[in-house]
Amino acid sequence: MNEKANNTISSCIIQAFTGIPFLIAAAGMILALVIGGFPAIWSALESYKRGLLEYGVHFDIFQAAIQSDAMCLLLPVFSTLPFTASFQEDMDSGFVKNYLPRAGRGHYIAGKLLAAGISGGSVSAAAIGIYYHALRLLLLPMEKRAAFGITAVTYGQDAARACVLFFCTGMLFSLVGMLFSIVTSSKYMAYAAPFVLEYVLIILCERYLKSQYMIDPREWVTPTREQWFMGDLGVFVYLVMIVLLTILILVIVMIRRLDEI
């Protein structure tokens, strides 16, 4: 990869990770987790008044938070904040006309896709990791010692798997938002479309397509169906395939839009 490509891609990624929207998204995601896990935390604190908590309560609260309605509804919103609307904003402002000759069309597209996908996934995974470690710091001193054969390694591995699935789902929502914003020529669709899409998929799965669990976004981050082939690994492969398909469609759409300039 030449220096021009490196500079273009790195500048997009730096812009995505250092902007105020990324910090707002991370804070919002953590707040959603706090809201989702608050009833369980409150119950644990009340139980602590009567004695030490059972070992593993911190992980039970973690699971309750990532499975909560608050997290489910806000994930597609906050994962799109860092960089999803960037391409359409460049088109609307006319900035792309001046920048494209210096960067090159292929490098520009690669930079926008990588920055949007990675930032959307990273803000989701980072919030999950921060929340889990905060729970450990808060609740482990209140818990009994682990029983024989039980270690923190298992909980840590499960939390890491959750981070990976949230990363993939956040990346998917970010790229889907970018796709809708370009197709509709509206930067606001970058934020609204993933939320609406998730809501529609959940309704379809709950009311009409109950057996089609693979289209349920809640299954992407917290798989509960034993039908998933290879468990969490199967969910990961499934999400990666959808992400790659979305990227392919995005490349085609973005080339067509740039050809119109």
GROMACS .gro file of C-alpha atoms in nm:
model
  261
    1MET     CA    1   0.000   0.000   0.000
    2ASN     CA    2   0.152   0.331  -0.104
    3GLU     CA    3   0.195   0.641   0.107
    4LYS     CA    4  -0.111   0.814  -0.042
    5ALA     CA    5  -0.335   0.524   0.058
    6ASN     CA    6  -0.185   0.511   0.407
    7ASN     CA    7  -0.238   0.883   0.459
    8THR     CA    8  -0.596   0.876   0.329
    9ILE     CA    9  -0.705   0.575   0.534
   10SER     CA   10  -0.522   0.679   0.850
   11SER     CA   11  -0.665   1.031   0.836
   12CYS     CA   12  -1.019   0.892   0.811
   13ILE     CA   13  -0.963   0.655   1.102
   14ILE     CA   14  -0.805   0.926   1.317
   15GLN     CA   15  -1.095   1.157   1.240
   16ALA     CA   16  -1.345   0.887   1.339
   17PHE     CA   17  -1.176   0.804   1.670
   18THR     CA   18  -1.079   1.151   1.786
   19GLY     CA   19  -1.400   1.339   1.721
   20ILE     CA   20  -1.655   1.443   1.982
   21PRO     CA   21  -1.918   1.206   1.830
   22PHE     CA   22  -1.705   0.905   1.925
   23LEU     CA   23  -1.688   1.016   2.288
   24ILE     CA   24  -2.061   1.089   2.294
   25ALA     CA   25  -2.132   0.746   2.146
   26ALA     CA   26  -1.911   0.570   2.400
   27ALA     CA   27  -2.068   0.759   2.690
   28GLY     CA   28  -2.417   0.691   2.557
   29MET     CA   29  -2.345   0.321   2.516
   30ILE     CA   30  -2.214   0.293   2.871
   31LEU     CA   31  -2.518   0.483   2.998
   32ALA     CA   32  -2.744   0.236   2.817
   33LEU     CA   33  -2.565  -0.050   2.992
   34VAL     CA   34  -2.596   0.122   3.328
   35ILE     CA   35  -2.969   0.171   3.274
   36GLY     CA   36  -3.014  -0.187   3.157
   37GLY     CA   37  -2.825  -0.336   3.450
   38PHE     CA   38  -2.946  -0.097   3.720
   39PRO     CA   39  -3.228  -0.318   3.857
   40ALA     CA   40  -2.987  -0.609   3.895
   41ILE     CA   41  -2.721  -0.388   4.056
   42TRP     CA   42  -2.975  -0.246   4.299
   43SER     CA   43  -3.090  -0.596   4.392
   44ALA     CA   44  -2.729  -0.705   4.449
   45LEU     CA   45  -2.657  -0.406   4.674
   46GLU     CA   46  -2.967  -0.480   4.877
   47SER     CA   47  -2.859  -0.844   4.913
   48TYR     CA   48  -2.513  -0.734   5.025
   49LYS     CA   49  -2.670  -0.578   5.335
   50ARG     CA   50  -2.745  -0.933   5.450
   51GLY     CA   51  -2.405  -1.078   5.367
   52LEU     CA   52  -2.157  -1.148   5.092
   53LEU     CA   53  -2.289  -1.208   4.742
   54GLU     CA   54  -2.243  -1.534   4.559
   55TYR     CA   55  -1.941  -1.543   4.332
   56GLY     CA   56  -2.035  -1.456   3.974
   57VAL     CA   57  -2.306  -1.199   4.053
   58HIS     CA   58  -2.105  -0.939   3.860
   59PHE     CA   59  -2.127  -1.151   3.545
   60ASP     CA   60  -2.501  -1.211   3.594
   61ILE     CA   61  -2.551  -0.835   3.606
   62PHE     CA   62  -2.331  -0.795   3.299
   63GLN     CA   63  -2.550  -1.040   3.106
   64ALA     CA   64  -2.866  -0.865   3.222
   65ALA     CA   65  -2.728  -0.532   3.097
   66ILE     CA   66  -2.624  -0.648   2.750
   67GLN     CA   67  -2.957  -0.827   2.706
   68SER     CA   68  -3.164  -0.528   2.821
   69ASP     CA   69  -3.410  -0.340   2.605
   70ALA     CA   70  -3.214  -0.017   2.660
   71MET     CA   71  -2.899  -0.165   2.512
   72CYS     CA   72  -3.089  -0.329   2.228
   73LEU     CA   73  -3.259  -0.006   2.121
   74LEU     CA   74  -2.963   0.228   2.162
   75LEU     CA   75  -2.690   0.013   2.006
   76PRO     CA   76  -2.784   0.097   1.643
   77VAL     CA   77  -2.807   0.465   1.734
   78PHE     CA   78  -2.474   0.513   1.909
   79SER     CA   79  -2.275   0.282   1.681
   80THR     CA   80  -2.353   0.515   1.389
   81LEU     CA   81  -2.248   0.841   1.556
   82PRO     CA   82  -1.869   0.838   1.506
   83PHE     CA   83  -1.837   0.832   1.126
   84THR     CA   84  -2.137   0.681   0.949
   85ALA     CA   85  -2.260   1.004   0.787
   86SER     CA   86  -1.913   1.118   0.681
   87PHE     CA   87  -1.939   1.023   0.314
   88GLN     CA   88  -2.273   1.193   0.265
   89GLU     CA   89  -2.155   1.501   0.454
   90ASP     CA   90  -1.859   1.527   0.216
   91MET     CA   91  -2.098   1.501  -0.077
   92ASP     CA   92  -2.335   1.764   0.063
   93SER     CA   93  -2.058   2.013   0.142
   94GLY     CA   94  -1.870   1.960  -0.183
   95PHE     CA   95  -1.551   1.877   0.008
   96VAL     CA   96  -1.512   1.554  -0.187
   97LYS     CA   97  -1.456   1.749  -0.511
   98ASN     CA   98  -1.137   1.900  -0.376
   99TYR     CA   99  -1.016   1.602  -0.176
  100LEU     CA  100  -1.081   1.321  -0.424
  101PRO     CA  101  -0.814   1.422  -0.682
  102ARG     CA  102  -0.546   1.415  -0.413
  103ALA     CA  103  -0.659   1.097  -0.238
  104GLY     CA  104  -0.778   0.884  -0.529
  105ARG     CA  105  -1.121   0.728  -0.555
  106GLY     CA  106  -1.021   0.380  -0.435
  107HIS     CA  107  -0.827   0.510  -0.135
  108TYR     CA  108  -1.105   0.750  -0.043
  109ILE     CA  109  -1.369   0.475  -0.048
  110ALA     CA  110  -1.146   0.238   0.151
  111GLY     CA  111  -1.080   0.505   0.412
  112LYS     CA  112  -1.447   0.587   0.458
  113LEU     CA  113  -1.552   0.222   0.482
  114LEU     CA  114  -1.276   0.121   0.723
  115ALA     CA  115  -1.322   0.424   0.947
  116ALA     CA  116  -1.701   0.387   0.962
  117GLY     CA  117  -1.693   0.013   1.024
  118ILE     CA  118  -1.408   0.005   1.275
  119SER     CA  119  -1.528   0.306   1.473
  120GLY     CA  120  -1.884   0.174   1.493
  121GLY     CA  121  -1.762  -0.164   1.610
  122SER     CA  122  -1.498  -0.026   1.845
  123VAL     CA  123  -1.729   0.209   2.031
  124SER     CA  124  -1.967  -0.080   2.093
  125ALA     CA  125  -1.699  -0.325   2.207
  126ALA     CA  126  -1.518  -0.064   2.418
  127ALA     CA  127  -1.836   0.021   2.609
  128ILE     CA  128  -1.897  -0.347   2.680
  129GLY     CA  129  -1.540  -0.396   2.805
  130ILE     CA  130  -1.544  -0.084   3.024
  131TYR     CA  131  -1.878  -0.179   3.179
  132TYR     CA  132  -1.766  -0.535   3.255
  133HIS     CA  133  -1.447  -0.423   3.426
  134ALA     CA  134  -1.636  -0.157   3.620
  135LEU     CA  135  -1.870  -0.427   3.751
  136ARG     CA  136  -1.571  -0.638   3.854
  137LEU     CA  137  -1.418  -0.347   4.045
  138LEU     CA  138  -1.748  -0.267   4.215
  139LEU     CA  139  -1.882  -0.612   4.300
  140LEU     CA  140  -1.592  -0.856   4.333
  141PRO     CA  141  -1.503  -0.723   4.680
  142MET     CA  142  -1.864  -0.794   4.781
  143GLU     CA  143  -1.866  -1.151   4.650
  144LYS     CA  144  -1.765  -1.472   4.821
  145ARG     CA  145  -1.453  -1.652   4.714
  146ALA     CA  146  -1.494  -1.864   4.404
  147ALA     CA  147  -1.585  -2.227   4.464
  148PHE     CA  148  -1.336  -2.495   4.373
  149GLY     CA  149  -1.303  -2.528   3.997
  150ILE     CA  150  -1.458  -2.189   3.927
  151THR     CA  151  -1.227  -1.913   3.810
  152ALA     CA  152  -1.259  -1.567   3.665
  153VAL     CA  153  -1.108  -1.693   3.340
  154THR     CA  154  -1.439  -1.834   3.216
  155TYR     CA  155  -1.625  -1.512   3.288
  156GLY     CA  156  -1.350  -1.313   3.120
  157GLN     CA  157  -1.367  -1.531   2.810
  158ASP     CA  158  -1.745  -1.497   2.794
  159ALA     CA  159  -1.715  -1.119   2.827
  160ALA     CA  160  -1.452  -1.114   2.552
  161ARG     CA  161  -1.684  -1.311   2.321
  162ALA     CA  162  -1.959  -1.059   2.394
  163CYS     CA  163  -1.720  -0.778   2.298
  164VAL     CA  164  -1.644  -0.949   1.966
  165LEU     CA  165  -2.012  -0.995   1.881
  166PHE     CA  166  -2.091  -0.635   1.978
  167PHE     CA  167  -1.799  -0.519   1.763
  168CYS     CA  168  -1.935  -0.705   1.459
  169THR     CA  169  -2.291  -0.585   1.520
  170GLY     CA  170  -2.184  -0.225   1.573
  171MET     CA  171  -1.979  -0.242   1.254
  172LEU     CA  172  -2.277  -0.380   1.063
  173PHE     CA  173  -2.513  -0.109   1.190
  174SER     CA  174  -2.260   0.161   1.102
  175LEU     CA  175  -2.214   0.034   0.747
  176VAL     CA  176  -2.589  -0.017   0.697
  177GLY     CA  177  -2.646   0.341   0.810
  178MET     CA  178  -2.386   0.463   0.562
  179LEU     CA  179  -2.553   0.266   0.284
  180PHE     CA  180  -2.897   0.413   0.353
  181SER     CA  181  -2.757   0.766   0.382
  182ILE     CA  182  -2.592   0.739   0.040
  183VAL     CA  183  -2.892   0.578  -0.130
  184THR     CA  184  -3.132   0.840   0.009
  185SER     CA  185  -2.879   1.129  -0.012
  186SER     CA  186  -2.962   1.216   0.348
  187LYS     CA  187  -2.708   1.213   0.629
  188TYR     CA  188  -2.991   1.181   0.881
  189MET     CA  189  -3.075   0.838   0.746
  190ALA     CA  190  -2.730   0.727   0.862
  191TYR     CA  191  -2.860   0.749   1.218
  192ALA     CA  192  -3.227   0.663   1.169
  193ALA     CA  193  -3.210   0.369   0.928
  194PRO     CA  194  -3.023   0.120   1.152
  195PHE     CA  195  -3.262   0.187   1.441
  196VAL     CA  196  -3.569   0.143   1.219
  197LEU     CA  197  -3.421  -0.167   1.057
  198GLU     CA  198  -3.351  -0.327   1.395
  199TYR     CA  199  -3.703  -0.248   1.518
  200VAL     CA  200  -3.860  -0.394   1.202
  201LEU     CA  201  -3.650  -0.711   1.223
  202ILE     CA  202  -3.745  -0.764   1.587
  203ILE     CA  203  -4.115  -0.717   1.511
  204LEU     CA  204  -4.097  -0.956   1.216
  205CYS     CA  205  -3.919  -1.217   1.425
  206GLU     CA  206  -4.157  -1.187   1.720
  207ARG     CA  207  -4.485  -1.182   1.529
  208TYR     CA  208  -4.446  -1.340   1.187
  209LEU     CA  209  -4.114  -1.521   1.145
  210LYS     CA  210  -4.060  -1.676   1.487
  211SER     CA  211  -3.850  -1.960   1.350
  212GLN     CA  212  -3.615  -1.724   1.164
  213TYR     CA  213  -3.404  -1.644   1.469
  214MET     CA  214  -3.104  -1.549   1.254
  215ILE     CA  215  -3.265  -1.219   1.152
  216ASP     CA  216  -3.323  -1.114   1.513
  217PRO     CA  217  -3.059  -0.851   1.607
  218ARG     CA  218  -3.085  -0.956   1.971
  219GLU     CA  219  -2.949  -1.296   1.873
  220TRP     CA  220  -2.646  -1.134   1.713
  221VAL     CA  221  -2.513  -0.993   2.040
  222THR     CA  222  -2.650  -1.243   2.293
  223PRO     CA  223  -2.721  -1.575   2.118
  224THR     CA  224  -2.977  -1.784   2.304
  225ARG     CA  225  -3.074  -2.038   2.039
  226GLU     CA  226  -2.901  -2.375   2.041
  227GLN     CA  227  -2.962  -2.395   1.666
  228TRP     CA  228  -2.669  -2.164   1.599
  229PHE     CA  229  -2.406  -2.378   1.431
  230MET     CA  230  -2.085  -2.367   1.639
  231GLY     CA  231  -2.250  -2.136   1.891
  232ASP     CA  232  -2.092  -1.792   1.922
  233LEU     CA  233  -1.844  -1.875   1.647
  234GLY     CA  234  -2.135  -1.941   1.412
  235VAL     CA  235  -2.286  -1.603   1.497
  236PHE     CA  236  -1.949  -1.439   1.432
  237VAL     CA  237  -1.915  -1.602   1.090
  238TYR     CA  238  -2.273  -1.507   1.004
  239LEU     CA  239  -2.216  -1.141   1.096
  240VAL     CA  240  -1.887  -1.127   0.905
  241MET     CA  241  -2.062  -1.255   0.594
  242ILE     CA  242  -2.333  -0.989   0.621
  243VAL     CA  243  -2.071  -0.719   0.680
  244LEU     CA  244  -1.876  -0.826   0.371
  245LEU     CA  245  -2.195  -0.826   0.162
  246THR     CA  246  -2.282  -0.479   0.289
  247ILE     CA  247  -1.932  -0.355   0.204
  248LEU     CA  248  -1.964  -0.495  -0.149
  249ILE     CA  249  -2.294  -0.313  -0.201
  250LEU     CA  250  -2.149   0.004  -0.050
  251VAL     CA  251  -1.851   0.003  -0.285
  252ILE     CA  252  -2.081  -0.019  -0.586
  253VAL     CA  253  -2.309   0.257  -0.458
  254MET     CA  254  -2.021   0.486  -0.359
  255ILE     CA  255  -1.851   0.448  -0.699
  256ARG     CA  256  -2.174   0.544  -0.873
  257ARG     CA  257  -2.218   0.849  -0.651
  258LEU     CA  258  -1.860   0.961  -0.710
  259ASP     CA  259  -1.904   0.915  -1.085
  260GLU     CA  260  -2.182   1.173  -1.071
  261ILE     CA  261  -1.945   1.446  -0.951
   0.00000   0.00000   0.00000
